GROMACS .gro file of C-alpha atoms in nm:
model
  327
    1MET     CA    1  -2.282   0.123   1.521
    2ARG     CA    2  -2.093   0.426   1.388
    3ALA     CA    3  -1.974   0.406   1.029
    4ALA     CA    4  -1.840   0.639   0.762
    5ARG     CA    5  -2.086   0.658   0.474
    6CYS     CA    6  -2.045   0.756   0.111
    7THR     CA    7  -2.387   0.843  -0.036
    8GLU     CA    8  -2.263   0.984  -0.365
    9TYR     CA    9  -1.938   0.944  -0.554
   10GLY     CA   10  -1.695   1.230  -0.518
   11PRO     CA   11  -1.423   1.381  -0.300
   12PRO     CA   12  -1.364   1.276   0.063
   13SER     CA   13  -1.540   1.589   0.189
   14GLY     CA   14  -1.873   1.422   0.105
   15ILE     CA   15  -1.815   1.134   0.349
   16SER     CA   16  -1.970   1.161   0.695
   17VAL     CA   17  -2.000   0.942   1.005
   18VAL     CA   18  -2.350   0.820   1.089
   19GLU     CA   19  -2.528   0.553   1.293
   20VAL     CA   20  -2.618   0.240   1.093
   21ASP     CA   21  -2.752  -0.103   1.178
   22ASP     CA   22  -2.504  -0.358   1.310
   23PRO     CA   23  -2.404  -0.603   1.037
   24GLU     CA   24  -2.454  -0.979   1.060
   25PRO     CA   25  -2.223  -1.237   0.904
   26GLY     CA   26  -2.363  -1.457   0.630
   27PRO     CA   27  -2.241  -1.798   0.511
   28GLY     CA   28  -1.863  -1.808   0.494
   29GLU     CA   29  -1.831  -1.471   0.668
   30VAL     CA   30  -1.691  -1.343   0.996
   31LEU     CA   31  -1.798  -1.042   1.203
   32VAL     CA   32  -1.509  -0.835   1.338
   33GLN     CA   33  -1.514  -0.560   1.598
   34VAL     CA   34  -1.283  -0.308   1.431
   35HIS     CA   35  -1.021  -0.150   1.653
   36ALA     CA   36  -0.826   0.032   1.381
   37ALA     CA   37  -0.847   0.086   1.006
   38ALA     CA   38  -0.574   0.214   0.775
   39VAL     CA   39  -0.636   0.473   0.505
   40ASN     CA   40  -0.505   0.382   0.159
   41TYR     CA   41  -0.505   0.570  -0.171
   42PRO     CA   42  -0.746   0.319  -0.334
   43ASP     CA   43  -1.004   0.420  -0.070
   44VAL     CA   44  -1.000   0.768  -0.226
   45LEU     CA   45  -1.047   0.621  -0.575
   46ILE     CA   46  -1.333   0.395  -0.463
   47ALA     CA   47  -1.513   0.692  -0.303
   48ALA     CA   48  -1.481   0.879  -0.634
   49ASN     CA   49  -1.581   0.569  -0.840
   50ARG     CA   50  -1.243   0.579  -1.016
   51TYR     CA   51  -1.117   0.238  -0.901
   52GLN     CA   52  -1.106  -0.081  -1.110
   53VAL     CA   53  -1.412  -0.211  -0.921
   54SER     CA   54  -1.717  -0.005  -0.816
   55ALA     CA   55  -1.877  -0.010  -0.471
   56PRO     CA   56  -2.256   0.036  -0.505
   57LEU     CA   57  -2.402   0.340  -0.327
   58PRO     CA   58  -2.446   0.396  -0.041
   59PHE     CA   59  -2.148   0.222   0.115
   60THR     CA   60  -1.893   0.241   0.395
   61PRO     CA   61  -1.544   0.305   0.256
   62GLY     CA   62  -1.226   0.155   0.397
   63SER     CA   63  -1.039  -0.157   0.299
   64GLU     CA   64  -0.778  -0.245   0.564
   65PHE     CA   65  -0.854  -0.316   0.930
   66ALA     CA   66  -0.757  -0.495   1.248
   67GLY     CA   67  -0.982  -0.606   1.530
   68VAL     CA   68  -1.131  -0.896   1.721
   69VAL     CA   69  -1.365  -1.170   1.598
   70THR     CA   70  -1.712  -1.135   1.756
   71ALA     CA   71  -1.928  -1.380   1.557
   72LEU     CA   72  -1.903  -1.649   1.289
   73GLY     CA   73  -2.144  -1.694   1.001
   74PRO     CA   74  -2.304  -2.025   0.899
   75GLY     CA   75  -2.047  -2.282   0.790
   76VAL     CA   76  -1.752  -2.105   0.953
   77SER     CA   77  -1.571  -2.296   1.229
   78GLY     CA   78  -1.296  -2.048   1.311
   79PRO     CA   79  -1.113  -1.832   1.401
   80ALA     CA   80  -1.248  -1.844   1.756
   81VAL     CA   81  -1.451  -1.555   1.892
   82GLY     CA   82  -1.208  -1.320   2.062
   83SER     CA   83  -0.921  -1.389   1.819
   84PRO     CA   84  -0.726  -1.082   1.698
   85VAL     CA   85  -0.734  -1.064   1.318
   86ALA     CA   86  -0.641  -0.829   1.037
   87GLY     CA   87  -0.809  -0.820   0.699
   88ALA     CA   88  -0.870  -0.644   0.371
   89VAL     CA   89  -1.200  -0.591   0.190
   90LEU     CA   90  -1.309  -0.370  -0.099
   91SER     CA   91  -1.513  -0.151   0.136
   92GLY     CA   92  -1.665  -0.149   0.484
   93ALA     CA   93  -1.363  -0.106   0.713
   94PHE     CA   94  -1.426   0.252   0.830
   95ALA     CA   95  -1.681   0.139   1.086
   96GLU     CA   96  -1.698  -0.005   1.435
   97GLN     CA   97  -1.782  -0.347   1.291
   98VAL     CA   98  -1.716  -0.511   0.957
   99VAL     CA   99  -1.824  -0.836   0.793
  100ALA     CA  100  -1.551  -1.004   0.592
  101PRO     CA  101  -1.513  -1.335   0.407
  102LEU     CA  102  -1.313  -1.585   0.608
  103ALA     CA  103  -1.051  -1.594   0.329
  104ALA     CA  104  -0.990  -1.218   0.372
  105LEU     CA  105  -0.871  -1.255   0.732
  106ARG     CA  106  -0.539  -1.355   0.882
  107PRO     CA  107  -0.402  -1.362   1.238
  108VAL     CA  108  -0.239  -1.047   1.368
  109PRO     CA  109   0.138  -1.113   1.365
  110ASP     CA  110   0.289  -1.143   1.712
  111GLY     CA  111   0.439  -0.811   1.814
  112LEU     CA  112   0.196  -0.579   1.634
  113ASP     CA  113  -0.065  -0.374   1.820
  114MET     CA  114  -0.397  -0.304   1.649
  115VAL     CA  115  -0.290   0.029   1.497
  116HIS     CA  116   0.022  -0.120   1.340
  117ALA     CA  117  -0.161  -0.440   1.242
  118ALA     CA  118  -0.414  -0.232   1.048
  119ALA     CA  119  -0.130  -0.054   0.867
  120PHE     CA  120   0.069  -0.368   0.788
  121HIS     CA  121  -0.095  -0.611   0.552
  122VAL     CA  122  -0.177  -0.421   0.231
  123THR     CA  123   0.138  -0.212   0.195
  124TYR     CA  124   0.387  -0.470   0.322
  125ASN     CA  125   0.245  -0.751   0.112
  126THR     CA  126   0.242  -0.517  -0.188
  127ALA     CA  127   0.605  -0.430  -0.117
  128TYR     CA  128   0.716  -0.792  -0.078
  129HIS     CA  129   0.533  -0.919  -0.386
  130ALA     CA  130   0.646  -0.625  -0.600
  131LEU     CA  131   1.008  -0.681  -0.499
  132VAL     CA  132   1.022  -1.061  -0.489
  133THR     CA  133   0.723  -1.238  -0.646
  134VAL     CA  134   0.700  -1.004  -0.945
  135GLY     CA  135   1.030  -0.815  -0.941
  136GLY     CA  136   1.263  -1.110  -0.876
  137ALA     CA  137   1.485  -0.902  -0.647
  138THR     CA  138   1.804  -1.054  -0.509
  139ALA     CA  139   2.039  -0.928  -0.239
  140GLY     CA  140   2.293  -0.673  -0.359
  141GLU     CA  141   2.085  -0.536  -0.646
  142TRP     CA  142   1.999  -0.169  -0.681
  143VAL     CA  143   1.628  -0.089  -0.654
  144ALA     CA  144   1.472   0.252  -0.719
  145VAL     CA  145   1.160   0.314  -0.509
  146LEU     CA  146   0.932   0.593  -0.627
  147GLY     CA  147   0.701   0.769  -0.382
  148ALA     CA  148   0.941   0.647  -0.114
  149ALA     CA  149   0.777   0.839   0.173
  150GLY     CA  150   0.422   0.714   0.112
  151GLY     CA  151   0.253   0.403   0.247
  152VAL     CA  152   0.369   0.160  -0.021
  153GLY     CA  153   0.698   0.346  -0.063
  154THR     CA  154   0.803   0.328   0.303
  155ALA     CA  155   0.708  -0.039   0.317
  156THR     CA  156   0.909  -0.109   0.000
  157VAL     CA  157   1.218   0.069   0.131
  158ASP     CA  158   1.188  -0.122   0.460
  159VAL     CA  159   1.141  -0.466   0.302
  160ALA     CA  160   1.410  -0.404   0.039
  161LYS     CA  161   1.671  -0.323   0.302
  162ARG     CA  162   1.573  -0.628   0.507
  163LEU     CA  163   1.623  -0.837   0.192
  164GLY     CA  164   1.974  -0.698   0.141
  165LEU     CA  165   1.904  -0.469  -0.155
  166ARG     CA  166   2.064  -0.130  -0.215
  167VAL     CA  167   1.787   0.130  -0.220
  168VAL     CA  168   1.761   0.459  -0.404
  169ALA     CA  169   1.460   0.641  -0.263
  170ALA     CA  170   1.282   0.890  -0.490
  171ALA     CA  171   1.044   1.150  -0.349
  172SER     CA  172   0.926   1.505  -0.406
  173SER     CA  173   1.114   1.691  -0.129
  174GLU     CA  174   1.411   1.665   0.101
  175ASP     CA  175   1.181   1.623   0.403
  176ARG     CA  176   1.018   1.322   0.242
  177LEU     CA  177   1.354   1.176   0.146
  178ALA     CA  178   1.461   1.205   0.509
  179VAL     CA  179   1.175   0.968   0.599
  180ALA     CA  180   1.310   0.706   0.358
  181ARG     CA  181   1.665   0.749   0.485
  182LYS     CA  182   1.549   0.675   0.839
  183LEU     CA  183   1.420   0.343   0.705
  184GLY     CA  184   1.764   0.264   0.564
  185ALA     CA  185   1.762   0.398   0.207
  186ASP     CA  186   2.118   0.416   0.075
  187ALA     CA  187   2.059   0.729  -0.131
  188GLY     CA  188   1.783   0.971  -0.225
  189ILE     CA  189   1.669   1.158  -0.534
  190ASP     CA  190   1.439   1.460  -0.530
  191TYR     CA  191   1.275   1.386  -0.862
  192VAL     CA  192   1.113   1.728  -0.879
  193ARG     CA  193   1.449   1.908  -0.877
  194GLU     CA  194   1.702   1.648  -0.997
  195ASP     CA  195   1.758   1.455  -1.318
  196PHE     CA  196   1.635   1.109  -1.219
  197LYS     CA  197   1.822   0.915  -1.488
  198ALA     CA  198   2.150   1.100  -1.438
  199ARG     CA  199   2.142   1.062  -1.060
  200ILE     CA  200   2.060   0.690  -1.075
  201ARG     CA  201   2.349   0.630  -1.312
  202GLU     CA  202   2.582   0.832  -1.090
  203LEU     CA  203   2.480   0.635  -0.781
  204THR     CA  204   2.508   0.294  -0.950
  205GLY     CA  205   2.846   0.333  -1.117
  206GLY     CA  206   2.702   0.427  -1.455
  207GLU     CA  207   2.492   0.112  -1.494
  208GLY     CA  208   2.144   0.210  -1.375
  209ALA     CA  209   1.911   0.034  -1.133
  210HIS     CA  210   1.832  -0.336  -1.164
  211LEU     CA  211   1.471  -0.284  -1.052
  212ALA     CA  212   1.221   0.001  -1.013
  213ILE     CA  213   0.904  -0.014  -0.801
  214ASP     CA  214   0.650   0.253  -0.899
  215PRO     CA  215   0.334   0.328  -0.694
  216VAL     CA  216   0.318   0.683  -0.835
  217GLY     CA  217   0.277   0.674  -1.214
  218GLY     CA  218   0.246   0.995  -1.411
  219ASP     CA  219   0.564   1.133  -1.570
  220TYR     CA  220   0.787   0.955  -1.319
  221ALA     CA  221   0.720   0.612  -1.470
  222GLU     CA  222   0.907   0.695  -1.791
  223ALA     CA  223   1.190   0.852  -1.592
  224ALA     CA  224   1.223   0.532  -1.390
  225LEU     CA  225   1.226   0.319  -1.705
  226ARG     CA  226   1.505   0.532  -1.850
  227ALA     CA  227   1.703   0.490  -1.526
  228LEU     CA  228   1.715   0.109  -1.554
  229ARG     CA  229   2.016  -0.085  -1.678
  230ARG     CA  230   1.993  -0.340  -1.959
  231ASP     CA  231   1.768  -0.635  -1.864
  232GLY     CA  232   1.623  -0.426  -1.582
  233ARG     CA  233   1.276  -0.482  -1.437
  234PHE     CA  234   1.000  -0.228  -1.381
  235VAL     CA  235   0.701  -0.305  -1.156
  236THR     CA  236   0.393  -0.082  -1.154
  237VAL     CA  237   0.175  -0.105  -0.842
  238GLY     CA  238  -0.039   0.211  -0.846
  239TYR     CA  239  -0.098   0.565  -0.967
  240ALA     CA  240  -0.087   0.807  -0.674
  241ASP     CA  241  -0.002   1.084  -0.921
  242GLY     CA  242  -0.355   1.045  -1.055
  243ARG     CA  243  -0.239   0.981  -1.413
  244ILE     CA  244  -0.189   0.639  -1.566
  245PRO     CA  245   0.141   0.665  -1.757
  246ARG     CA  246   0.182   0.612  -2.129
  247VAL     CA  247   0.538   0.497  -2.184
  248PRO     CA  248   0.725   0.467  -2.516
  249LEU     CA  249   0.777   0.096  -2.573
  250ASN     CA  250   1.099   0.153  -2.764
  251LEU     CA  251   1.261   0.204  -2.421
  252VAL     CA  252   1.160  -0.151  -2.333
  253LEU     CA  253   1.287  -0.287  -2.664
  254LEU     CA  254   1.626  -0.112  -2.669
  255LYS     CA  255   1.734  -0.230  -2.324
  256ASN     CA  256   1.546  -0.561  -2.314
  257LEU     CA  257   1.347  -0.444  -2.013
  258VAL     CA  258   1.076  -0.639  -1.832
  259VAL     CA  259   0.761  -0.445  -1.735
  260ARG     CA  260   0.517  -0.614  -1.498
  261GLY     CA  261   0.231  -0.515  -1.270
  262PHE     CA  262   0.116  -0.626  -0.927
  263GLU     CA  263  -0.248  -0.608  -0.814
  264ALA     CA  264  -0.300  -0.696  -0.447
  265ARG     CA  265  -0.669  -0.793  -0.459
  266THR     CA  266  -0.623  -1.119  -0.649
  267ILE     CA  267  -0.286  -1.259  -0.539
  268ARG     CA  268  -0.433  -1.495  -0.276
  269GLN     CA  269  -0.641  -1.668  -0.543
  270THR     CA  270  -0.395  -1.659  -0.831
  271ASP     CA  271  -0.077  -1.755  -0.647
  272PRO     CA  272  -0.137  -1.919  -0.307
  273ASP     CA  273   0.223  -2.043  -0.286
  274ALA     CA  274   0.360  -1.690  -0.325
  275THR     CA  275   0.103  -1.567  -0.073
  276ALA     CA  276   0.223  -1.821   0.183
  277ALA     CA  277   0.587  -1.738   0.115
  278ALA     CA  278   0.523  -1.366   0.164
  279ALA     CA  279   0.332  -1.424   0.488
  280SER     CA  280   0.616  -1.636   0.627
  281ALA     CA  281   0.887  -1.390   0.526
  282LEU     CA  282   0.699  -1.087   0.660
  283ALA     CA  283   0.617  -1.260   0.989
  284GLY     CA  284   0.989  -1.320   1.032
  285MET     CA  285   1.059  -0.953   0.968
  286VAL     CA  286   0.802  -0.854   1.231
  287ARG     CA  287   0.973  -1.083   1.480
  288ASP     CA  288   1.298  -0.905   1.394
  289GLY     CA  289   1.145  -0.567   1.475
  290LEU     CA  290   0.962  -0.449   1.160
  291ARG     CA  291   0.689  -0.196   1.242
  292PRO     CA  292   0.493  -0.003   0.978
  293LEU     CA  293   0.551   0.372   0.977
  294VAL     CA  294   0.230   0.526   1.111
  295SER     CA  295   0.256   0.905   1.093
  296ARG     CA  296  -0.089   0.996   1.225
  297VAL     CA  297  -0.376   0.835   1.414
  298HIS     CA  298  -0.722   0.994   1.384
  299PRO     CA  299  -1.060   0.918   1.538
  300LEU     CA  300  -1.326   0.787   1.300
  301SER     CA  301  -1.491   1.131   1.303
  302ASP     CA  302  -1.187   1.266   1.113
  303VAL     CA  303  -1.228   1.021   0.824
  304ALA     CA  304  -1.281   1.295   0.562
  305VAL     CA  305  -0.969   1.479   0.680
  306ALA     CA  306  -0.760   1.161   0.670
  307LEU     CA  307  -0.879   1.069   0.321
  308THR     CA  308  -0.817   1.422   0.194
  309ASP     CA  309  -0.460   1.418   0.327
  310VAL     CA  310  -0.397   1.088   0.147
  311ALA     CA  311  -0.562   1.214  -0.172
  312GLU     CA  312  -0.343   1.525  -0.174
  313ARG     CA  313  -0.026   1.328  -0.086
  314ARG     CA  314   0.037   1.524   0.234
  315THR     CA  315   0.120   1.212   0.434
  316THR     CA  316   0.421   0.998   0.508
  317GLY     CA  317   0.386   0.629   0.585
  318LYS     CA  318   0.031   0.536   0.686
  319ILE     CA  319  -0.263   0.717   0.845
  320VAL     CA  320  -0.482   0.504   1.072
  321LEU     CA  321  -0.831   0.556   1.211
  322ASP     CA  322  -0.870   0.446   1.574
  323MET     CA  323  -1.232   0.339   1.630
  324GLU     CA  324  -1.202   0.379   2.007
  325ALA     CA  325  -1.062   0.733   1.997
  326GLY     CA  326  -1.310   1.013   2.045
  327SER     CA  327  -1.607   0.775   2.077
   0.00000   0.00000   0.00000
């Protein structure tokens, strides 16, 4: 089969597509014919060996995919061969086939094609858990969404509006803010050119936001903290800026703020009830018309280009690799 391969840690330019042996599922595993795989920022970090967990060399990058079950490993009784599934793994998704633990798979929600199914699970579950499970969002509250035109950002704006929140989208240009507005954002802040704290206070009647969701990090994390009202909540979900922020804790003390994090890899094990609640809520949103924003679809041969665009934050929404394109 064709697969992207990382033979040494570094930038996406070092990743190439080669022929490798077809994988076989082991005990508790499922073999999936991959139709589409989404490109996420952690894929860039894993290729550079800058993620929380290392993938041993050589390896096939890619974490999020959708496809069809083709074989079951020993001890696995389902899903049936031919079933459409989506899943997330640490690595291995940028290939024509992937082996995944049964627990890493879920049915493709009715209404999603393979491209949108591949782009759905990681960002939309991150958005829902950051807003609800961790952030405790309730309808009518003001939420500031940083990086609002990116994969997690667009999903967070979308879910927040469907939950009845009032959304202030923050992004680095007017073009990117326009993407968030199309998803329903109530207002936008260009945090490169505007005073984030002052604009949030102006938009919220002088109070500040109830909640901030931050997948960006860097200097914007402190700005978002300063833009919260008393008893506000701040949720960190990633560091697309490339810098892990160091925030002055006196900001937390003076306004009685709550700072929490959300890490998508472990939520299924640590909080199965919240996982089930998120799956049910998101399935309902899909039935009501939710579709992930997919800005570009590339063939597998363009994997280095796609990863570079994500690494350099030149994308809006999600980029997806179509395994059947250009083959």
